[in-house]
Amino acid sequence: MSLPRIPSDSRVHSRFRGCLLGGAVGDALGAPVEFLDLDEILSAYGEQGIRDYAPAYGKLGAITDDTQMTLFTAEAVLSAHLAAALHGHEPDFFRAAAASYARWLMTQENSRLLSSASAHRSWLLQQKKLFSRRAPGTTCLSSLQSSRGKVTRASNDSKGCGGVMRAAPVGLYFAHSLSREHHRDRLLSTIFAIGNELAAITHGHPSGCLSAGVLAVIISLVLVGGSLPDAIHAAKEELRKQLSHKETLTAIEKAERLAKSRPRERAALRELGKGFVAEEALAMGLYCALGAKDFEDGIILAVNHSGDSDSTGSITGNLLGAAAGVEAIPDRWLAPLELRSTIEAIAGDLAAFPDWRLRTPADAEERAFYTNRFPIG
């Protein structure tokens, strides 16, 4: 036995890594231009816009808060799974996410907390490069500072994209169950609900949460081999069941229409918004992924606009990476990517956790390994 476990199906492993690494690559490509208008991007990088990493936060390939919070979402769902497996109850994803996001907040406030007892229980908090502020969203910061680890929904009315841009791990987690499920309707509702609920920890507006539910469903369906258009259709069916869904649904359907009539156009992308709010970021990511010739083509379009380039790049990368696998991502983007090995490790855990052996005395070594990796208290 070697730990951590690696999934036996190489295609599954490729798609899981593709999803998380793809999101991180889109995030890193968009990071240097996150606060620039398109005219400023074109002036700085030429008429084709930014096409390769440029310095951000003092390095090439730097990730932002988007990837940081995605990793802590992954920690949350795996911690919830581990606690449930060890204690014989249903996973409490909401409680686990509230704790994981509180740990992310620690990385933004005071690196000295790394020595605390709670920090040592989290493998992510042992990754020193995560202790860096990368333009974190004010809504995420203020919500988590207000709650300080309490298990509660946000009391604000924000629909910023900070909820949707971190939602991919929910889809990754449930993809295993979805691949075995013949009657998927109830499970899709669960996936949607968990994505929605985890976004609600920081974002109180319905559109800020519902967009995360949509992305989680789409990611799960794409990972198990569904086409992106079919996955969007299924996610919209779940969305229509929710109150206050019209704003998010309208944004998605506009993206679908534009992807059919005017694919791969900067002007069409601009019509969907700037991506600072959740339904716009989701719609822009879907538009770029639907029309993309390949991973590189989709990501370059997704970051070259006047808006939240790293978040739209991240969502597009999650979608295209889940569909095509890690092999579709150019090596020149993967090689310098910050925290690549950490992202790959978390993707591997999400891909392999159904095979974890935890309950018998013979499983003591494996149980100790994963309880040291993912907090369960």
Short mmCIF file of N, CA, C and O in Angstrom, two decimals, residues 177-259:
data_model
loop_
_atom_site.label_atom_id
_atom_site.label_comp_id
_atom_site.label_asym_id
_atom_site.label_seq_id
_atom_site.Cartn_x
_atom_site.Cartn_y
_atom_site.Cartn_z
N SER A 177 -20.57 9.21 -7.10
CA SER A 177 -21.92 8.72 -6.88
C SER A 177 -22.75 8.82 -8.16
O SER A 177 -23.54 7.93 -8.49
N LEU A 178 -22.54 9.91 -8.88
CA LEU A 178 -23.31 10.12 -10.11
C LEU A 178 -22.99 9.06 -11.15
O LEU A 178 -23.87 8.62 -11.90
N SER A 179 -21.75 8.62 -11.20
CA SER A 179 -21.36 7.60 -12.20
C SER A 179 -22.01 6.26 -11.93
O SER A 179 -22.17 5.45 -12.85
N ARG A 180 -22.45 6.03 -10.68
CA ARG A 180 -23.09 4.76 -10.33
C ARG A 180 -24.61 4.85 -10.29
O ARG A 180 -25.27 3.82 -10.14
N GLU A 181 -25.13 6.05 -10.39
CA GLU A 181 -26.56 6.27 -10.17
C GLU A 181 -27.33 6.20 -11.49
O GLU A 181 -27.04 6.91 -12.44
N HIS A 182 -28.33 5.31 -11.55
CA HIS A 182 -29.16 5.20 -12.75
C HIS A 182 -30.29 6.22 -12.74
O HIS A 182 -30.70 6.72 -13.80
N HIS A 183 -30.81 6.55 -11.58
CA HIS A 183 -31.88 7.54 -11.45
C HIS A 183 -31.27 8.77 -10.79
O HIS A 183 -31.16 8.86 -9.57
N ARG A 184 -30.89 9.72 -11.61
CA ARG A 184 -30.01 10.79 -11.16
C ARG A 184 -30.73 12.01 -10.57
O ARG A 184 -30.09 12.87 -9.97
N ASP A 185 -32.04 12.12 -10.74
CA ASP A 185 -32.72 13.36 -10.38
C ASP A 185 -32.49 13.76 -8.93
O ASP A 185 -32.17 14.92 -8.64
N ARG A 186 -32.66 12.82 -8.01
CA ARG A 186 -32.51 13.16 -6.60
C ARG A 186 -31.07 13.55 -6.27
O ARG A 186 -30.82 14.49 -5.51
N LEU A 187 -30.11 12.85 -6.87
CA LEU A 187 -28.71 13.17 -6.61
C LEU A 187 -28.33 14.53 -7.18
O LEU A 187 -27.60 15.29 -6.54
N LEU A 188 -28.85 14.86 -8.35
CA LEU A 188 -28.57 16.18 -8.92
C LEU A 188 -29.12 17.29 -8.02
O LEU A 188 -28.48 18.33 -7.86
N SER A 189 -30.26 17.04 -7.42
CA SER A 189 -30.82 18.02 -6.49
C SER A 189 -29.92 18.19 -5.28
O SER A 189 -29.74 19.31 -4.76
N THR A 190 -29.33 17.09 -4.82
CA THR A 190 -28.41 17.16 -3.68
C THR A 190 -27.15 17.94 -4.05
O THR A 190 -26.68 18.78 -3.27
N ILE A 191 -26.59 17.65 -5.20
CA ILE A 191 -25.39 18.36 -5.65
C ILE A 191 -25.66 19.85 -5.73
O ILE A 191 -24.87 20.68 -5.25
N PHE A 192 -26.79 20.20 -6.33
CA PHE A 192 -27.17 21.61 -6.45
C PHE A 192 -27.27 22.25 -5.07
O PHE A 192 -26.74 23.34 -4.82
N ALA A 193 -27.95 21.54 -4.15
CA ALA A 193 -28.18 22.09 -2.82
C ALA A 193 -26.87 22.33 -2.07
O ALA A 193 -26.70 23.36 -1.41
N ILE A 194 -25.93 21.39 -2.17
CA ILE A 194 -24.66 21.55 -1.46
C ILE A 194 -23.85 22.71 -2.05
O ILE A 194 -23.28 23.52 -1.31
N GLY A 195 -23.79 22.80 -3.36
CA GLY A 195 -23.10 23.94 -3.97
C GLY A 195 -23.71 25.26 -3.53
O GLY A 195 -22.99 26.22 -3.20
N ASN A 196 -25.02 25.32 -3.52
CA ASN A 196 -25.75 26.51 -3.11
C ASN A 196 -25.46 26.85 -1.64
O ASN A 196 -25.16 27.99 -1.29
N GLU A 197 -25.51 25.85 -0.79
CA GLU A 197 -25.34 26.07 0.66
C GLU A 197 -23.92 26.53 1.00
O GLU A 197 -23.73 27.39 1.87
N LEU A 198 -22.92 25.96 0.35
CA LEU A 198 -21.56 26.35 0.66
C LEU A 198 -21.27 27.78 0.22
O LEU A 198 -20.54 28.51 0.89
N ALA A 199 -21.88 28.21 -0.88
CA ALA A 199 -21.74 29.61 -1.30
C ALA A 199 -22.43 30.54 -0.31
O ALA A 199 -21.99 31.67 -0.09
N ALA A 200 -23.52 30.06 0.30
CA ALA A 200 -24.30 30.90 1.22
C ALA A 200 -23.56 31.21 2.51
O ALA A 200 -23.98 32.07 3.28
N ILE A 201 -22.46 30.54 2.77
CA ILE A 201 -21.65 30.85 3.95
C ILE A 201 -21.09 32.27 3.86
O ILE A 201 -20.92 32.96 4.87
N THR A 202 -20.87 32.74 2.63
CA THR A 202 -20.31 34.08 2.46
C THR A 202 -21.21 35.02 1.66
O THR A 202 -21.04 36.24 1.73
N HIS A 203 -22.13 34.50 0.88
CA HIS A 203 -22.92 35.33 -0.03
C HIS A 203 -24.42 35.11 0.23
O HIS A 203 -24.91 33.99 0.13
N GLY A 204 -25.12 36.21 0.52
CA GLY A 204 -26.51 36.11 0.92
C GLY A 204 -27.52 36.27 -0.20
O GLY A 204 -28.69 35.89 -0.04
N HIS A 205 -27.14 36.82 -1.32
CA HIS A 205 -28.08 37.02 -2.43
C HIS A 205 -28.33 35.70 -3.15
O HIS A 205 -27.39 34.93 -3.38
N PRO A 206 -29.57 35.41 -3.53
CA PRO A 206 -29.86 34.13 -4.21
C PRO A 206 -28.96 33.88 -5.43
O PRO A 206 -28.47 32.76 -5.61
N SER A 207 -28.73 34.88 -6.25
CA SER A 207 -27.92 34.66 -7.45
C SER A 207 -26.48 34.30 -7.11
O SER A 207 -25.83 33.57 -7.85
N GLY A 208 -25.99 34.81 -5.99
CA GLY A 208 -24.64 34.48 -5.56
C GLY A 208 -24.48 33.03 -5.15
O GLY A 208 -23.39 32.47 -5.20
N CYS A 209 -25.59 32.41 -4.72
CA CYS A 209 -25.57 31.02 -4.26
C CYS A 209 -26.03 30.05 -5.34
O CYS A 209 -25.43 28.99 -5.53
N LEU A 210 -27.09 30.42 -6.05
CA LEU A 210 -27.65 29.52 -7.06
C LEU A 210 -26.65 29.25 -8.17
O LEU A 210 -26.59 28.14 -8.72
N SER A 211 -25.84 30.25 -8.51
CA SER A 211 -24.82 30.05 -9.55
C SER A 211 -23.83 28.96 -9.16
O SER A 211 -23.37 28.19 -10.01
N ALA A 212 -23.51 28.89 -7.87
CA ALA A 212 -22.60 27.85 -7.39
C ALA A 212 -23.25 26.47 -7.49
O ALA A 212 -22.58 25.49 -7.84
N GLY A 213 -24.54 26.38 -7.20
CA GLY A 213 -25.25 25.12 -7.38
C GLY A 213 -25.24 24.66 -8.81
O GLY A 213 -25.04 23.47 -9.11
N VAL A 214 -25.44 25.59 -9.72
CA VAL A 214 -25.42 25.27 -11.16
C VAL A 214 -24.05 24.73 -11.56
O VAL A 214 -23.95 23.69 -12.23
N LEU A 215 -22.99 25.43 -11.18
CA LEU A 215 -21.65 24.99 -11.59
C LEU A 215 -21.33 23.61 -11.01
O LEU A 215 -20.74 22.77 -11.70
N ALA A 216 -21.72 23.35 -9.78
CA ALA A 216 -21.44 22.05 -9.17
C ALA A 216 -22.11 20.93 -9.95
O ALA A 216 -21.49 19.89 -10.21
N VAL A 217 -23.35 21.13 -10.35
CA VAL A 217 -24.06 20.11 -11.14
C VAL A 217 -23.38 19.90 -12.49
O VAL A 217 -23.17 18.76 -12.93
N ILE A 218 -23.05 20.99 -13.15
CA ILE A 218 -22.42 20.89 -14.47
C ILE A 218 -21.09 20.14 -14.39
O ILE A 218 -20.81 19.24 -15.20
N ILE A 219 -20.27 20.48 -13.41
CA ILE A 219 -18.97 19.83 -13.26
C ILE A 219 -19.16 18.33 -13.05
O ILE A 219 -18.47 17.50 -13.68
N SER A 220 -20.08 17.94 -12.18
CA SER A 220 -20.31 16.51 -11.94
C SER A 220 -20.70 15.78 -13.21
O SER A 220 -20.17 14.70 -13.51
N LEU A 221 -21.63 16.34 -13.96
CA LEU A 221 -22.11 15.67 -15.17
C LEU A 221 -21.04 15.60 -16.25
O LEU A 221 -20.91 14.59 -16.95
N VAL A 222 -20.26 16.65 -16.39
CA VAL A 222 -19.17 16.63 -17.38
C VAL A 222 -18.12 15.59 -16.99
O VAL A 222 -17.59 14.86 -17.86
N LEU A 223 -17.83 15.49 -15.71
CA LEU A 223 -16.82 14.52 -15.26
C LEU A 223 -17.22 13.08 -15.57
O LEU A 223 -16.34 12.23 -15.78
N VAL A 224 -18.49 12.78 -15.56
CA VAL A 224 -18.93 11.40 -15.84
C VAL A 224 -19.24 11.20 -17.32
O VAL A 224 -19.85 10.20 -17.70
N GLY A 225 -18.80 12.13 -18.17
CA GLY A 225 -18.88 11.93 -19.60
C GLY A 225 -20.00 12.64 -20.32
O GLY A 225 -20.15 12.49 -21.54
N GLY A 226 -20.80 13.43 -19.60
CA GLY A 226 -21.86 14.18 -20.27
C GLY A 226 -21.30 15.32 -21.09
O GLY A 226 -20.24 15.88 -20.78
N SER A 227 -22.01 15.69 -22.14
CA SER A 227 -21.60 16.85 -22.92
C SER A 227 -21.91 18.11 -22.13
O SER A 227 -22.82 18.13 -21.29
N LEU A 228 -21.18 19.18 -22.41
CA LEU A 228 -21.43 20.43 -21.71
C LEU A 228 -22.85 20.95 -21.97
O LEU A 228 -23.53 21.35 -21.02
N PRO A 229 -23.36 20.95 -23.21
CA PRO A 229 -24.74 21.41 -23.41
C PRO A 229 -25.76 20.59 -22.61
O PRO A 229 -26.70 21.15 -22.04
N ASP A 230 -25.58 19.27 -22.58
CA ASP A 230 -26.51 18.44 -21.81
C ASP A 230 -26.40 18.71 -20.32
O ASP A 230 -27.41 18.72 -19.60
N ALA A 231 -25.19 18.92 -19.85
CA ALA A 231 -24.99 19.21 -18.43
C ALA A 231 -25.64 20.54 -18.05
O ALA A 231 -26.25 20.67 -16.98
N ILE A 232 -25.51 21.53 -18.91
CA ILE A 232 -26.16 22.82 -18.65
C ILE A 232 -27.67 22.66 -18.61
O ILE A 232 -28.36 23.23 -17.74
N HIS A 233 -28.21 21.87 -19.53
CA HIS A 233 -29.66 21.64 -19.55
C HIS A 233 -30.13 21.03 -18.23
O HIS A 233 -31.13 21.48 -17.64
N ALA A 234 -29.43 20.02 -17.75
CA ALA A 234 -29.80 19.39 -16.49
C ALA A 234 -29.68 20.35 -15.32
O ALA A 234 -30.53 20.36 -14.41
N ALA A 235 -28.64 21.17 -15.31
CA ALA A 235 -28.45 22.14 -14.23
C ALA A 235 -29.56 23.19 -14.24
O ALA A 235 -30.02 23.63 -13.18
N LYS A 236 -30.00 23.59 -15.43
CA LYS A 236 -31.10 24.56 -15.51
C LYS A 236 -32.39 23.97 -14.97
O LYS A 236 -33.20 24.69 -14.36
N GLU A 237 -32.60 22.68 -15.16
CA GLU A 237 -33.79 22.03 -14.60
C GLU A 237 -33.77 22.12 -13.07
O GLU A 237 -34.81 22.36 -12.43
N GLU A 238 -32.61 21.92 -12.47
CA GLU A 238 -32.49 22.06 -11.02
C GLU A 238 -32.67 23.52 -10.60
O GLU A 238 -33.30 23.82 -9.59
N LEU A 239 -32.11 24.42 -11.38
CA LEU A 239 -32.21 25.84 -11.07
C LEU A 239 -33.66 26.31 -11.07
O LEU A 239 -34.07 27.10 -10.19
N ARG A 240 -34.44 25.83 -12.01
CA ARG A 240 -35.84 26.28 -12.11
C ARG A 240 -36.67 25.88 -10.88
O ARG A 240 -37.73 26.46 -10.65
N LYS A 241 -36.20 24.91 -10.12
CA LYS A 241 -36.93 24.49 -8.92
C LYS A 241 -36.75 25.47 -7.76
O LYS A 241 -37.45 25.37 -6.75
N GLN A 242 -35.81 26.40 -7.91
CA GLN A 242 -35.44 27.28 -6.81
C GLN A 242 -36.20 28.61 -6.90
O GLN A 242 -36.48 29.11 -7.99
N LEU A 243 -36.49 29.19 -5.74
CA LEU A 243 -37.03 30.54 -5.72
C LEU A 243 -35.96 31.52 -6.20
O LEU A 243 -34.77 31.28 -6.08
N SER A 244 -36.41 32.61 -6.76
CA SER A 244 -35.50 33.70 -7.19
C SER A 244 -34.45 33.22 -8.19
O SER A 244 -33.30 33.66 -8.16
N HIS A 245 -34.83 32.34 -9.09
CA HIS A 245 -33.87 31.76 -10.03
C HIS A 245 -33.76 32.53 -11.34
O HIS A 245 -32.86 32.26 -12.14
N LYS A 246 -34.66 33.46 -11.59
CA LYS A 246 -34.78 34.03 -12.94
C LYS A 246 -33.52 34.76 -13.39
O LYS A 246 -33.13 34.67 -14.56
N GLU A 247 -32.89 35.50 -12.49
CA GLU A 247 -31.71 36.26 -12.88
C GLU A 247 -30.58 35.33 -13.35
O GLU A 247 -29.95 35.58 -14.38
N THR A 248 -30.35 34.28 -12.61
CA THR A 248 -29.30 33.34 -12.97
C THR A 248 -29.66 32.59 -14.24
O THR A 248 -28.81 32.40 -15.13
N LEU A 249 -30.91 32.15 -14.36
CA LEU A 249 -31.34 31.44 -15.56
C LEU A 249 -31.22 32.31 -16.80
O LEU A 249 -30.76 31.85 -17.86
N THR A 250 -31.61 33.57 -16.68
CA THR A 250 -31.52 34.49 -17.82
C THR A 250 -30.07 34.64 -18.29
O THR A 250 -29.79 34.64 -19.50
N ALA A 251 -29.15 34.76 -17.34
CA ALA A 251 -27.73 34.91 -17.70
C ALA A 251 -27.21 33.67 -18.41
O ALA A 251 -26.49 33.77 -19.42
N ILE A 252 -27.57 32.48 -17.92
CA ILE A 252 -27.12 31.23 -18.55
C ILE A 252 -27.67 31.10 -19.95
O ILE A 252 -26.94 30.75 -20.90
N GLU A 253 -28.94 31.37 -20.12
CA GLU A 253 -29.56 31.20 -21.44
C GLU A 253 -29.04 32.22 -22.44
O GLU A 253 -28.92 31.92 -23.64
N LYS A 254 -28.68 33.39 -21.97
CA LYS A 254 -28.05 34.37 -22.87
C LYS A 254 -26.69 33.85 -23.32
O LYS A 254 -26.32 33.98 -24.51
N ALA A 255 -25.95 33.25 -22.41
CA ALA A 255 -24.65 32.68 -22.77
C ALA A 255 -24.81 31.57 -23.81
O ALA A 255 -24.02 31.48 -24.76
N GLU A 256 -25.81 30.73 -23.63
CA GLU A 256 -26.05 29.65 -24.60
C GLU A 256 -26.39 30.20 -25.97
O GLU A 256 -25.89 29.71 -26.99
N ARG A 257 -27.25 31.21 -26.03
CA ARG A 257 -27.63 31.79 -27.32
C ARG A 257 -26.43 32.41 -28.02
O ARG A 257 -26.22 32.21 -29.23
N LEU A 258 -25.64 33.16 -27.27
CA LEU A 258 -24.48 33.81 -27.87
C LEU A 258 -23.44 32.79 -28.32
O LEU A 258 -22.76 32.98 -29.34
N ALA A 259 -23.29 31.69 -27.58
CA ALA A 259 -22.33 30.66 -27.97
C ALA A 259 -22.72 30.00 -29.28
O ALA A 259 -21.85 29.54 -30.04
#
